[in-house]
Short mmCIF file of C-alpha atoms and ligand atoms in Angstrom, two decimals:
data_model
loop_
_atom_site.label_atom_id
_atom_site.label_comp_id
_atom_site.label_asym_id
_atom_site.label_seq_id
_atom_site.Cartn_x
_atom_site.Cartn_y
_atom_site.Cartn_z
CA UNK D 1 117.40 62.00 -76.26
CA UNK D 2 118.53 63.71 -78.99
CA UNK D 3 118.16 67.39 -80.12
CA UNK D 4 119.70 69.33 -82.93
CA UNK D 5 119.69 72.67 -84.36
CA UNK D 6 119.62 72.85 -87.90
CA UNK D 7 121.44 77.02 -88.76
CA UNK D 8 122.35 78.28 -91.92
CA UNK D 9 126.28 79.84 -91.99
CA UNK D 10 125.83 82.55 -94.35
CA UNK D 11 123.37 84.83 -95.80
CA UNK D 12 120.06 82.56 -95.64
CA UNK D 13 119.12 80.67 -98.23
CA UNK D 14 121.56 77.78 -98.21
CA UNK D 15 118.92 75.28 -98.36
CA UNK D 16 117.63 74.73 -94.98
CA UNK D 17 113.96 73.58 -95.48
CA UNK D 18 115.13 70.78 -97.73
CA UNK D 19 117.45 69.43 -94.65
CA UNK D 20 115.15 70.19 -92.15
CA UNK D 21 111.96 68.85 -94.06
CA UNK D 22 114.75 65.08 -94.53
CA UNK D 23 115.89 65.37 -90.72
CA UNK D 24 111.73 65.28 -89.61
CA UNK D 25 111.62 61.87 -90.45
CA UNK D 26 114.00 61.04 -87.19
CA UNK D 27 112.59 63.87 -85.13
CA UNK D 28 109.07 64.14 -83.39
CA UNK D 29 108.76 67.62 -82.68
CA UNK D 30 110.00 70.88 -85.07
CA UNK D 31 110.77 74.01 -84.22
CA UNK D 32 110.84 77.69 -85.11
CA UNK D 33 112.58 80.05 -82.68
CA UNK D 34 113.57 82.87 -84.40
CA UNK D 35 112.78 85.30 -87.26
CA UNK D 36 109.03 85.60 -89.11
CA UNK D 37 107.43 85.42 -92.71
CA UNK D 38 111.23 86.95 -93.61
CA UNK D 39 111.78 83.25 -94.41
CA UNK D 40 111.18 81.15 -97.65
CA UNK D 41 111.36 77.81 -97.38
CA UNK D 42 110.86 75.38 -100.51
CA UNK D 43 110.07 72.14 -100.24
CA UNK D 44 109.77 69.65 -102.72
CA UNK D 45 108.37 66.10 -102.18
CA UNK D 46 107.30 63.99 -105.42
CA UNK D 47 105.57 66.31 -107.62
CA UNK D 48 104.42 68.90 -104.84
CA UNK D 49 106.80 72.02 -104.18
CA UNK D 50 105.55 73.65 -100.99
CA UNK D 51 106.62 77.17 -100.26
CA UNK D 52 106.36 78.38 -96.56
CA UNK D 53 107.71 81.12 -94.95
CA UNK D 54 106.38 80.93 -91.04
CA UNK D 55 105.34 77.37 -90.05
CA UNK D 56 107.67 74.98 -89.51
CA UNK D 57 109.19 72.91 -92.53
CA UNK D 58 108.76 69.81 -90.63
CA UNK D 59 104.74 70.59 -90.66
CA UNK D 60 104.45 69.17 -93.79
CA UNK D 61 104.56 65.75 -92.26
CA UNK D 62 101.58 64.87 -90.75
CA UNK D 63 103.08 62.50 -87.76
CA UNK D 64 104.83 65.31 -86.35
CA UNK D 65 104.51 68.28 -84.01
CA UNK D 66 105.00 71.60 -85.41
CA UNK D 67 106.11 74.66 -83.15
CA UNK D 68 106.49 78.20 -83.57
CA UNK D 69 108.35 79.47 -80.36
CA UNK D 70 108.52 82.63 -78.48
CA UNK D 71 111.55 83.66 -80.48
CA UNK D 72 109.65 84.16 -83.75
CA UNK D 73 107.37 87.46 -84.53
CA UNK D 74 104.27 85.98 -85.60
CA UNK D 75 102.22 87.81 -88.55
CA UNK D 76 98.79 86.02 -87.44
CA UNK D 77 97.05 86.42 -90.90
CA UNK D 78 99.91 85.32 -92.54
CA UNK D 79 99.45 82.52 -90.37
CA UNK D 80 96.64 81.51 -91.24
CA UNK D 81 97.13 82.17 -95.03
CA UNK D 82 99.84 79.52 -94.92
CA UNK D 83 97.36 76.83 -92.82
CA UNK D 84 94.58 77.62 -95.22
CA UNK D 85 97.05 76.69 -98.30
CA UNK D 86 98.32 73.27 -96.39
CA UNK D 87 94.73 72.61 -95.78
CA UNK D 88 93.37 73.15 -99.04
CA UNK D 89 96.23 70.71 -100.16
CA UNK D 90 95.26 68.05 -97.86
CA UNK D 91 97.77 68.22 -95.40
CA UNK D 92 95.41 69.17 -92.08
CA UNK D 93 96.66 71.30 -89.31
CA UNK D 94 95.01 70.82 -86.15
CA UNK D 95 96.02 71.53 -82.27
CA UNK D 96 97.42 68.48 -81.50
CA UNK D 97 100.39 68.99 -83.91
CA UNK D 98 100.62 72.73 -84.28
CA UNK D 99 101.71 74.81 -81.45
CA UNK D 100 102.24 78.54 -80.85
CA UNK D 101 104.15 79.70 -77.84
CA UNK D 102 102.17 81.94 -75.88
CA UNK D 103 104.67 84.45 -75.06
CA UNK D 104 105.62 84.86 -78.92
CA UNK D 105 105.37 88.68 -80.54
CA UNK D 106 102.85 89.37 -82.86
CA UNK D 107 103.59 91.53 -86.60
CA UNK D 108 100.64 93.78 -87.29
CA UNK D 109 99.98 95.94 -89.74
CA UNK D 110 101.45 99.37 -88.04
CA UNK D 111 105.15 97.38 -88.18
CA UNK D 112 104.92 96.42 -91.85
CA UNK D 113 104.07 99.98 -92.99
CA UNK D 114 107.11 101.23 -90.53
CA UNK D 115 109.06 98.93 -92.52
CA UNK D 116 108.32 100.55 -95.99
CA UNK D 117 108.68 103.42 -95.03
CA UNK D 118 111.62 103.84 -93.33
CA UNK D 119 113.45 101.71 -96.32
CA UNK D 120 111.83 104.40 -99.01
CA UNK D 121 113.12 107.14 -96.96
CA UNK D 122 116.76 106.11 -96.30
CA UNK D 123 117.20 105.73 -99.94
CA UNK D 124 120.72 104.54 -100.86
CA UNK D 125 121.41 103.89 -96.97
CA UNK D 126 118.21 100.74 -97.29
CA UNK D 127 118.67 97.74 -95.67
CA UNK D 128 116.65 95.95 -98.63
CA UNK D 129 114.46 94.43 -95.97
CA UNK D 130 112.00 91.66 -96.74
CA UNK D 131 109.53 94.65 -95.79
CA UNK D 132 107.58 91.91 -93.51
CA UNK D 133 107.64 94.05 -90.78
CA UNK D 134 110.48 92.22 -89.11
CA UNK D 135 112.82 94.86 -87.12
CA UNK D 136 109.57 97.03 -85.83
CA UNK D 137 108.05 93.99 -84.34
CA UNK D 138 111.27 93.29 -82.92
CA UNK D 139 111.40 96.88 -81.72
CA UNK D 140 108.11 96.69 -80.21
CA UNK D 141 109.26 93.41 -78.18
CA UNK D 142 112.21 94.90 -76.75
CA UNK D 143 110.45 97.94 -75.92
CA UNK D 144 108.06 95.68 -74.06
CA UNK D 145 105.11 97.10 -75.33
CA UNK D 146 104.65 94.24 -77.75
CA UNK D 147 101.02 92.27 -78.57
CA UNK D 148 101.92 88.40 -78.03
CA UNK D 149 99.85 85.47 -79.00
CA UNK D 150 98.64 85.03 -75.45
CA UNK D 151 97.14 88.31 -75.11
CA UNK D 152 94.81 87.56 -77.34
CA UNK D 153 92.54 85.39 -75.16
CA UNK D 154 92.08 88.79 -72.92
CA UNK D 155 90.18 91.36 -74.78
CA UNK D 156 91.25 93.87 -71.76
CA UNK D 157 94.53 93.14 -72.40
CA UNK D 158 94.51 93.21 -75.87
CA UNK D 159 92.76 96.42 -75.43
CA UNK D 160 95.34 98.01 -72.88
CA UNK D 161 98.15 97.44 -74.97
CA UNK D 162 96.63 98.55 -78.21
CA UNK D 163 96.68 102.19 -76.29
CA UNK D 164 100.37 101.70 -75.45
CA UNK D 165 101.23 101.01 -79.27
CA UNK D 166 99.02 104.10 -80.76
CA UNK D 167 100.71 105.99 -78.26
CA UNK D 168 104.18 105.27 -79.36
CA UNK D 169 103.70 104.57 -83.15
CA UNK D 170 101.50 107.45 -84.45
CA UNK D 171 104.21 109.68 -83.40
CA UNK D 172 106.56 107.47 -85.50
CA UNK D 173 103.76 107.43 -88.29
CA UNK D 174 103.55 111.32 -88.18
CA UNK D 175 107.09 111.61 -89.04
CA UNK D 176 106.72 109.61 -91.62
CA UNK D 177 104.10 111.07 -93.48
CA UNK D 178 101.13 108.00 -92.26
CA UNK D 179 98.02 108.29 -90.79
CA UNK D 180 96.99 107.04 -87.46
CA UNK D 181 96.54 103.73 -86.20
CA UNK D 182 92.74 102.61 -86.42
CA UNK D 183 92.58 101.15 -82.87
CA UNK D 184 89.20 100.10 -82.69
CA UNK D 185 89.50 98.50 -86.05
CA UNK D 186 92.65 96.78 -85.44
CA UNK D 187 90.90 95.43 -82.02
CA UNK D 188 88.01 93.78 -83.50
CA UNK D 189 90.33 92.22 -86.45
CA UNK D 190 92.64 90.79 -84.06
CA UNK D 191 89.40 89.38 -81.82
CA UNK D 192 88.36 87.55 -85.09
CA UNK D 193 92.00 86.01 -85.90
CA UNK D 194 92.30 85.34 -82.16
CA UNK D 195 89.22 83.19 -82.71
CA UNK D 196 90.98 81.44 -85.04
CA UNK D 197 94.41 80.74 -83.59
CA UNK D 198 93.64 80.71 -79.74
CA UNK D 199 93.22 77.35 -80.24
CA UNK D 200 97.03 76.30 -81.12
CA UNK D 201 98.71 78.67 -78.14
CA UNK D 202 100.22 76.74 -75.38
CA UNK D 203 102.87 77.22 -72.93
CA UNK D 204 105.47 76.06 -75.28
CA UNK D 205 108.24 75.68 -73.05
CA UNK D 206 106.53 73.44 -71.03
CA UNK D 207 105.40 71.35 -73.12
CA UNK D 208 109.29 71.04 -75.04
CA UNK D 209 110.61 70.10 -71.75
CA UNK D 210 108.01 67.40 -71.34
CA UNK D 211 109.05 66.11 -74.39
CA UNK D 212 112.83 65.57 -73.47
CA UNK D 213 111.91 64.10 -70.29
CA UNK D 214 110.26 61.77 -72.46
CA UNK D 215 113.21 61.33 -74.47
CA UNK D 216 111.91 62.41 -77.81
CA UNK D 217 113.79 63.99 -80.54
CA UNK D 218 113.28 67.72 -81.17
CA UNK D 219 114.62 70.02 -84.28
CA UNK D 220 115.37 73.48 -84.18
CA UNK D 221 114.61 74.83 -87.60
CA UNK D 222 116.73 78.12 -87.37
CA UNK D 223 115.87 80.89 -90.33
CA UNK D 224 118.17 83.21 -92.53
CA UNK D 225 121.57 83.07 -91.73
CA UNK D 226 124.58 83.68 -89.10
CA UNK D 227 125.54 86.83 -91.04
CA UNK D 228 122.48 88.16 -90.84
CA UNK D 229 122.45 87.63 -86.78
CA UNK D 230 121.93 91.32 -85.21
CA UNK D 231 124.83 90.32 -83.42
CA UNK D 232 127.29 88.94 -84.90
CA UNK D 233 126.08 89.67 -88.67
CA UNK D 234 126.91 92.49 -91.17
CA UNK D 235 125.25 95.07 -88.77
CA UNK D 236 123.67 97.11 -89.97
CA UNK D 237 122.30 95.21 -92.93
CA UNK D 238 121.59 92.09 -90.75
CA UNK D 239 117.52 90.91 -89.81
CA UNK D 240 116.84 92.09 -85.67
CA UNK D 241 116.77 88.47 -84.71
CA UNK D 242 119.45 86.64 -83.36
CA UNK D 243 119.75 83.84 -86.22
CA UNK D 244 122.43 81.66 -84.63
CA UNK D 245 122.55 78.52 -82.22
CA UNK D 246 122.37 79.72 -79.05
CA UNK D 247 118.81 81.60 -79.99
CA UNK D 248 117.05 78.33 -80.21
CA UNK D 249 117.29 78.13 -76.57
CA UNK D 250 116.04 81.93 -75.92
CA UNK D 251 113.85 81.22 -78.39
CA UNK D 252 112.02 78.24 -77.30
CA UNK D 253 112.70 77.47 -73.41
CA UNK D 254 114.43 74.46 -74.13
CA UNK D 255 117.99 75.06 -72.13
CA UNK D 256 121.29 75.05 -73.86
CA UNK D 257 122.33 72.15 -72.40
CA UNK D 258 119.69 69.85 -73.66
CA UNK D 259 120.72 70.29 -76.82
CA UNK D 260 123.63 68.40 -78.32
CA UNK D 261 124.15 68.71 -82.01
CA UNK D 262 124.16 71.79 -84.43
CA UNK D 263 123.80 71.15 -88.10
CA UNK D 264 125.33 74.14 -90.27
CA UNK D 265 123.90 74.08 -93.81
CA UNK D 266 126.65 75.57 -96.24
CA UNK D 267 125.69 76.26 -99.96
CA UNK D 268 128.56 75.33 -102.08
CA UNK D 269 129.16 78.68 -103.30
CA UNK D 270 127.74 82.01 -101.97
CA UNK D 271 124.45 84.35 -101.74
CA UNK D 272 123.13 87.39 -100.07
CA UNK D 273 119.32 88.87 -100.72
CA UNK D 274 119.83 92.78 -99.93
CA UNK D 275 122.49 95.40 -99.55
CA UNK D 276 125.91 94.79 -97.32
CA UNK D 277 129.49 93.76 -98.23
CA UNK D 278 129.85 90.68 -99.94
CA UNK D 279 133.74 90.09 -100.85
CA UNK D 280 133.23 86.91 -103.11
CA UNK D 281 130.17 88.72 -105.10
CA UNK D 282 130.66 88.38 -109.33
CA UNK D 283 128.66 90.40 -111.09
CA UNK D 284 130.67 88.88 -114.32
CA UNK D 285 129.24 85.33 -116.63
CA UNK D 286 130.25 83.57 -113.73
CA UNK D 287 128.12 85.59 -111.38
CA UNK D 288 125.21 85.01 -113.68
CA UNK D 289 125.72 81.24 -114.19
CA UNK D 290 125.38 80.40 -110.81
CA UNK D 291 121.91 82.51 -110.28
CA UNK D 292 120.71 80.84 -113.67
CA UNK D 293 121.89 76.95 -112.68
CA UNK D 294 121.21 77.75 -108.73
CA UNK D 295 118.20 79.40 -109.59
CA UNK D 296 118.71 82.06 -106.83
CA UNK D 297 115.25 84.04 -106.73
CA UNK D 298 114.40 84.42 -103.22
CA UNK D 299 111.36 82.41 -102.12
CA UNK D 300 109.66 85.58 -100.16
CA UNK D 301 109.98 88.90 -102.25
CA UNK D 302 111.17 86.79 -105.35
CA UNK D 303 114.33 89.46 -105.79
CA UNK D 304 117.34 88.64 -107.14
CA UNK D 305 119.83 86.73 -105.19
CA UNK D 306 123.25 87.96 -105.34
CA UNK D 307 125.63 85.39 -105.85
CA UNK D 308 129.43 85.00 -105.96
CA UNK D 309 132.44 82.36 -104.96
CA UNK D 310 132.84 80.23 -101.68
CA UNK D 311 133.56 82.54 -98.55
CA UNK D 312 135.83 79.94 -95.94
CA UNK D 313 136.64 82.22 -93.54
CA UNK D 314 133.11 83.12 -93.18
CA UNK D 315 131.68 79.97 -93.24
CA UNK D 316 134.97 78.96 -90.08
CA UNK D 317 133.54 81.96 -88.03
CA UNK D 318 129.83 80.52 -88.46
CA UNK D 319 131.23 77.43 -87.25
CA UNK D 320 132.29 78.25 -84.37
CA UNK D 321 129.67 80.87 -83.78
CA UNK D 322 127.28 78.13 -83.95
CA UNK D 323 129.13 75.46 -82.07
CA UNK D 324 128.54 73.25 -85.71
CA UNK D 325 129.51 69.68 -85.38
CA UNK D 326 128.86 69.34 -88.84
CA UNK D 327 128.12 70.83 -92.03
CA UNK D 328 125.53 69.54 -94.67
CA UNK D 329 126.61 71.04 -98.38
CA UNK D 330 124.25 72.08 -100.61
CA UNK D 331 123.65 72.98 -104.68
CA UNK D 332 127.13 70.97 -105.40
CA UNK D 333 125.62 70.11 -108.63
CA UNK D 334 125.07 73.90 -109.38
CA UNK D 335 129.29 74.06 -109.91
CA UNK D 336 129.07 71.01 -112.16
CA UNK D 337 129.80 72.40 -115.71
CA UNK D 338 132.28 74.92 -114.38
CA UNK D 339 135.92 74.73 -115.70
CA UNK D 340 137.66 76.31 -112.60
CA UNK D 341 136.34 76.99 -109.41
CA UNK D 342 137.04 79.65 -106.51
CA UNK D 343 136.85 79.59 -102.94
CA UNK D 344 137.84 82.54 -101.04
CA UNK D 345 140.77 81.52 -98.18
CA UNK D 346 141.06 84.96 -96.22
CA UNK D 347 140.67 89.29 -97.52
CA UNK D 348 143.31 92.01 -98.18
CA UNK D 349 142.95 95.59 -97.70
CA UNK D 350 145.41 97.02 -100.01
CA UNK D 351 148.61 95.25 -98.07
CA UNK D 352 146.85 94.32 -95.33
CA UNK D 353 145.46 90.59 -94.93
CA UNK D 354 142.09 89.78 -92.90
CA UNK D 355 141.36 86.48 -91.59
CA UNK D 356 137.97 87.41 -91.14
CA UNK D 357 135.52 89.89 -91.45
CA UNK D 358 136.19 93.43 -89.35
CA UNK D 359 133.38 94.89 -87.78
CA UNK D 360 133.15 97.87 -89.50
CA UNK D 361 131.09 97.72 -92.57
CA UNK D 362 132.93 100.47 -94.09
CA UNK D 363 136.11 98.13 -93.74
CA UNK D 364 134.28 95.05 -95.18
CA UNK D 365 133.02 96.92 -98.12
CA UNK D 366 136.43 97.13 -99.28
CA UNK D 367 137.62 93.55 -98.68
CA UNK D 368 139.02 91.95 -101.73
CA UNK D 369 138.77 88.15 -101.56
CA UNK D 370 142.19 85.86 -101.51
CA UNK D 371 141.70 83.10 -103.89
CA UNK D 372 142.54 79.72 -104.03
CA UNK D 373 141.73 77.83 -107.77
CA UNK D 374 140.81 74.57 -107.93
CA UNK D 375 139.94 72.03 -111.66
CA UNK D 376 136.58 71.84 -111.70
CA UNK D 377 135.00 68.08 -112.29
CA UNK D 378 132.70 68.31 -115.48
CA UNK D 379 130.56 65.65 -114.60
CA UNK D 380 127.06 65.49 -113.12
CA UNK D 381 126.55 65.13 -109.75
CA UNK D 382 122.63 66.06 -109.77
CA UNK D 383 120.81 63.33 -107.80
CA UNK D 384 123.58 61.34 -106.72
CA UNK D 385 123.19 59.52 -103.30
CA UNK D 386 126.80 57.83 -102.16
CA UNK D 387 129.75 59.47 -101.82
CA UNK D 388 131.43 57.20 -103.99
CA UNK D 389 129.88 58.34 -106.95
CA UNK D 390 131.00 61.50 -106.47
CA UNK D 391 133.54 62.62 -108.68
CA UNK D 392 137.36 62.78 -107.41
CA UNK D 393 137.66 66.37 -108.36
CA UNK D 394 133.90 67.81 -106.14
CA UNK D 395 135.47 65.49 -103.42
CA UNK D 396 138.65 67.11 -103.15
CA UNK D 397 136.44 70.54 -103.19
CA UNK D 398 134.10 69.23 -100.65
CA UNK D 399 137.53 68.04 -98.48
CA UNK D 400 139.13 71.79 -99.00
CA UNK D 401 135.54 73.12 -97.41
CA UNK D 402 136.31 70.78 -94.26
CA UNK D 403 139.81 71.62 -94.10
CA UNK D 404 139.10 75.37 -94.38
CA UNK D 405 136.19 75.33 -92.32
CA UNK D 406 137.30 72.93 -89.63
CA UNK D 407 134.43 71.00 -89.79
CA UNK D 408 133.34 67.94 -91.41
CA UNK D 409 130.33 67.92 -93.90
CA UNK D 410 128.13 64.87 -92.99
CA UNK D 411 125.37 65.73 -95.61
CA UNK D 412 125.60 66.68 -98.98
CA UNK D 413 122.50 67.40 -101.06
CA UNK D 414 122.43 66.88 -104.95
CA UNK D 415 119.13 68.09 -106.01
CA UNK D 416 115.95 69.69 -104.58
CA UNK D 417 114.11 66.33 -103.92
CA UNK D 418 114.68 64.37 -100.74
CA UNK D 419 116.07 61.11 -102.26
CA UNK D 420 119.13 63.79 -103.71
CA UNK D 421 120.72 63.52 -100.97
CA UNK D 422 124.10 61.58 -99.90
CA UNK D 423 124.30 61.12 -95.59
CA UNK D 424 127.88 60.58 -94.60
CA UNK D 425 126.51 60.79 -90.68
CA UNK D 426 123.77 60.67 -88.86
CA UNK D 427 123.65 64.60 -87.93
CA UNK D 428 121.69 63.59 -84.92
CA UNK D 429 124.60 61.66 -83.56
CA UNK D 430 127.69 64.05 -82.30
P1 LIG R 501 114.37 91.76 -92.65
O1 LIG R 501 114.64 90.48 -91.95
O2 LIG R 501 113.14 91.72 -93.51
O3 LIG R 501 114.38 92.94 -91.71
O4 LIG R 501 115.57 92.02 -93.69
C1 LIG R 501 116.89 92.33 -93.24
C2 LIG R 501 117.92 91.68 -94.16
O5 LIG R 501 117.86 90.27 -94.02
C3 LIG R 501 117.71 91.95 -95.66
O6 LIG R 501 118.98 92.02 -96.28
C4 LIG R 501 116.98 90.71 -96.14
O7 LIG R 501 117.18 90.49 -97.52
C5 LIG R 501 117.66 89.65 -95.29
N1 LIG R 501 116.82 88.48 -95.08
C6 LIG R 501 115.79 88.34 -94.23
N2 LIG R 501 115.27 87.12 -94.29
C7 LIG R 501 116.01 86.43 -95.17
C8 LIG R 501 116.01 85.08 -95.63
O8 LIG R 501 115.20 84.24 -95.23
N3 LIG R 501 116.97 84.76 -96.54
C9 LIG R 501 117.89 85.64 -96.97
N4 LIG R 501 117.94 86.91 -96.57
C10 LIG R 501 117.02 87.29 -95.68
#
């Protein structure tokens, strides 16, 4: 048996879906336990780019089993949007490969307009959310008044707790200027998706467990990124899900000690979607080079990615945050035409060094990064696959990420496709 959890160690978007979507090939079962249709997730395979934000990245191959656990908050048309797009593609999603935990939260359409409109009201103080509809649903769930997927083979049920919700949110909606919740309305829309998705709800946990008694391999495709955990994150500008490691066992039923390996996926510079400190961010040519060559648009709300220089002591805390017992690098080749290149070794405050970030956000807003400069290589390293090939110069940067991050990088991907992509170690293997 095998089992690893694939994270991301800083803001999201460092390139997950590729990794996950190579890693399927040695795993039989994928999946989800955290987050919601706040992810983006491109894949590219031949001349097909996929772009999914709930289901699985691993769903795309049709061998294997694709799970969304009770960790996620589950948008159900959304859902179904995303089937209906596979489907129409070819690629056919049917109950024997897709599962839904039955205990996960459902997104409706009460949580998404809560979303909006608390982010239009607080003005400069926004979050920049995904507006998805995220932290309500969350909010609902650990309020436990939350719809979940298995409710919705009880109409009672469904009914009960549809009075519990209207209760609590049209206050919330009043103070916000909304009108009420349309209960009967929302009851007979959720009977019809119900119809539709009752089919693919199982007792997840069960079924995972099963699995590992039967020595299969399972990947846990985690979403955004450990500074966005509602923990341990930028709080407040983090998502309400807890995004590292240790969720994929809340999030799925599979205990912590069945799984053994934790891949963190590093980008080989840095990004953040939204507000919140950011000490490496350049807003200079530099700044704009790597959005243009990394092509940092976010796959979801298609805004603007901010992007700046290599954080280490960020991506060190992640590490060990995450348990990581080994990094996979991504978007090396983004760096390739640079002349010099940063990474950020620790923060000052004034006279004061940091070794990491404080908790207050009002502290890290005013971190200034500590650099270290390094040649850059001026050579192309898009699609290479051996780490031979690489030039001397990105492996001495790639060695100054282990050093600095205490961990060693066992992947390192070169391009977008899966073939761009040099494996050091099996991440499978501790
Ligand atoms: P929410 O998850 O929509 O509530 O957004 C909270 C914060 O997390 C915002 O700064 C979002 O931009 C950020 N965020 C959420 N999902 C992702 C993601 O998949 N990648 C990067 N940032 C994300």
């Amino acid at each position: 048996m095998s089992n690893l959890i694939v994270i991301g160690t800083q803001w999201g978007d460092e390139g997950k879906g590729k990794i996950v979507d190579l890693l399927s090939s040695k795993a039989d079962t994928i999946v989800r336990f955290q987050g919601g249709h706040n992810a983006g997730h491109t894949l590219v395979v031949g001349d097909q780019v996929f772009k999914l934000s709930l289901l699985p990245s691993g769903v795309i191959r049709e061998d294997k089993i694709a799970v969304i656990g009770n960790g996620v908050v589950l948008d159900p048309w959304k859902l179904l949007e995303e089937i209906e797009q596979l489907n129409s593609r070819g690629i056919k999603i049917c109950s024997d490969r897709f599962l839904i935990s039955e205990n996960t939260p459902l997104i409706l359409p009460f949580h998404k307009d809560l979303d909006l409109l608390r982010e239009q009201k607080a003005g400069k103080e926004k979050i920049g959310t995904t507006g998805r509809g995220i932290g309500p649903a969350y909010e609902d769930k650990v309020g436990r008044r939350a719809l979940r997927t298995g409710d919705l083979k009880d109409p009672n049920q469904v009914k009960r707790k549809l009075n519990i919700i209207k209760d609590h949110h049209d206050i919330l909606r009043a103070g916000l200027g909304a009108t009420d919740i349309d209960e009967e309305q929302l009851f007979d829309e959720l009977m019809m998706v119900g119809k539709k998705i009752n089919t693919f709800i199982k007792p997840v946990w069960k079924i995972l467990n099963e699995q590992i008694k039967k020595n299969k391999n399972i990947l846990f495709e985690g979403a955004q990124g450990s500074m966005l955990d509602i923990d341990f994150g930028t709080y407040p500008f983090v998502t309400s899900s807890s995004t590292i490691a240790a969720a994929a066992a809340i999030g799925s039923g599979v205990a912590h000690n069945k799984i053994n390996t934790v891949l963190g996926i590093t980008k080989a510079y840095t990004t953040r979607v939204g507000e919140g400190p950011m000490p490496t961010e350049l807003t200079d040519s530099i700044g704009r080079y790597l959005s243009e060559e990394g092509n940092e648009k976010g796959t979801v709300t298609g805004r603007d990615r901010r992007c700046g220089w290599f954080d280490a002591p960020l991506v060190r805390r992640s590490c060990l945050l995450n348990g990581v017992t080994s990094l996979a690098l991504t978007k090396i080749d983004v760096l390739d035409k640079l002349e010099k290149i940063k990474i950020c070794v620790g923060y000052r405050i004034e006279k004061e060094e940091y070794t990491d970030f404080p908790v207050s956000t009002s502290l890290s807003n005013k971190l200034s990064p500590i650099y270290e400069e390094i040649d850059g290589w001026n050579t192309s390293t898009v699609g290479l696959e051996k780490i031979d090939q690489m030039p001397i110069k990105a492996r001495a940067y790639i060695q100054r990420i282990e050093e600095l991050s205490e961990t060693k990088v066992s992947i390192i991907s070169t391009g977008p496709e899966r073939n761009q992509t040099i494996l050091i170690n099996d991440p499978f293997q501790l």
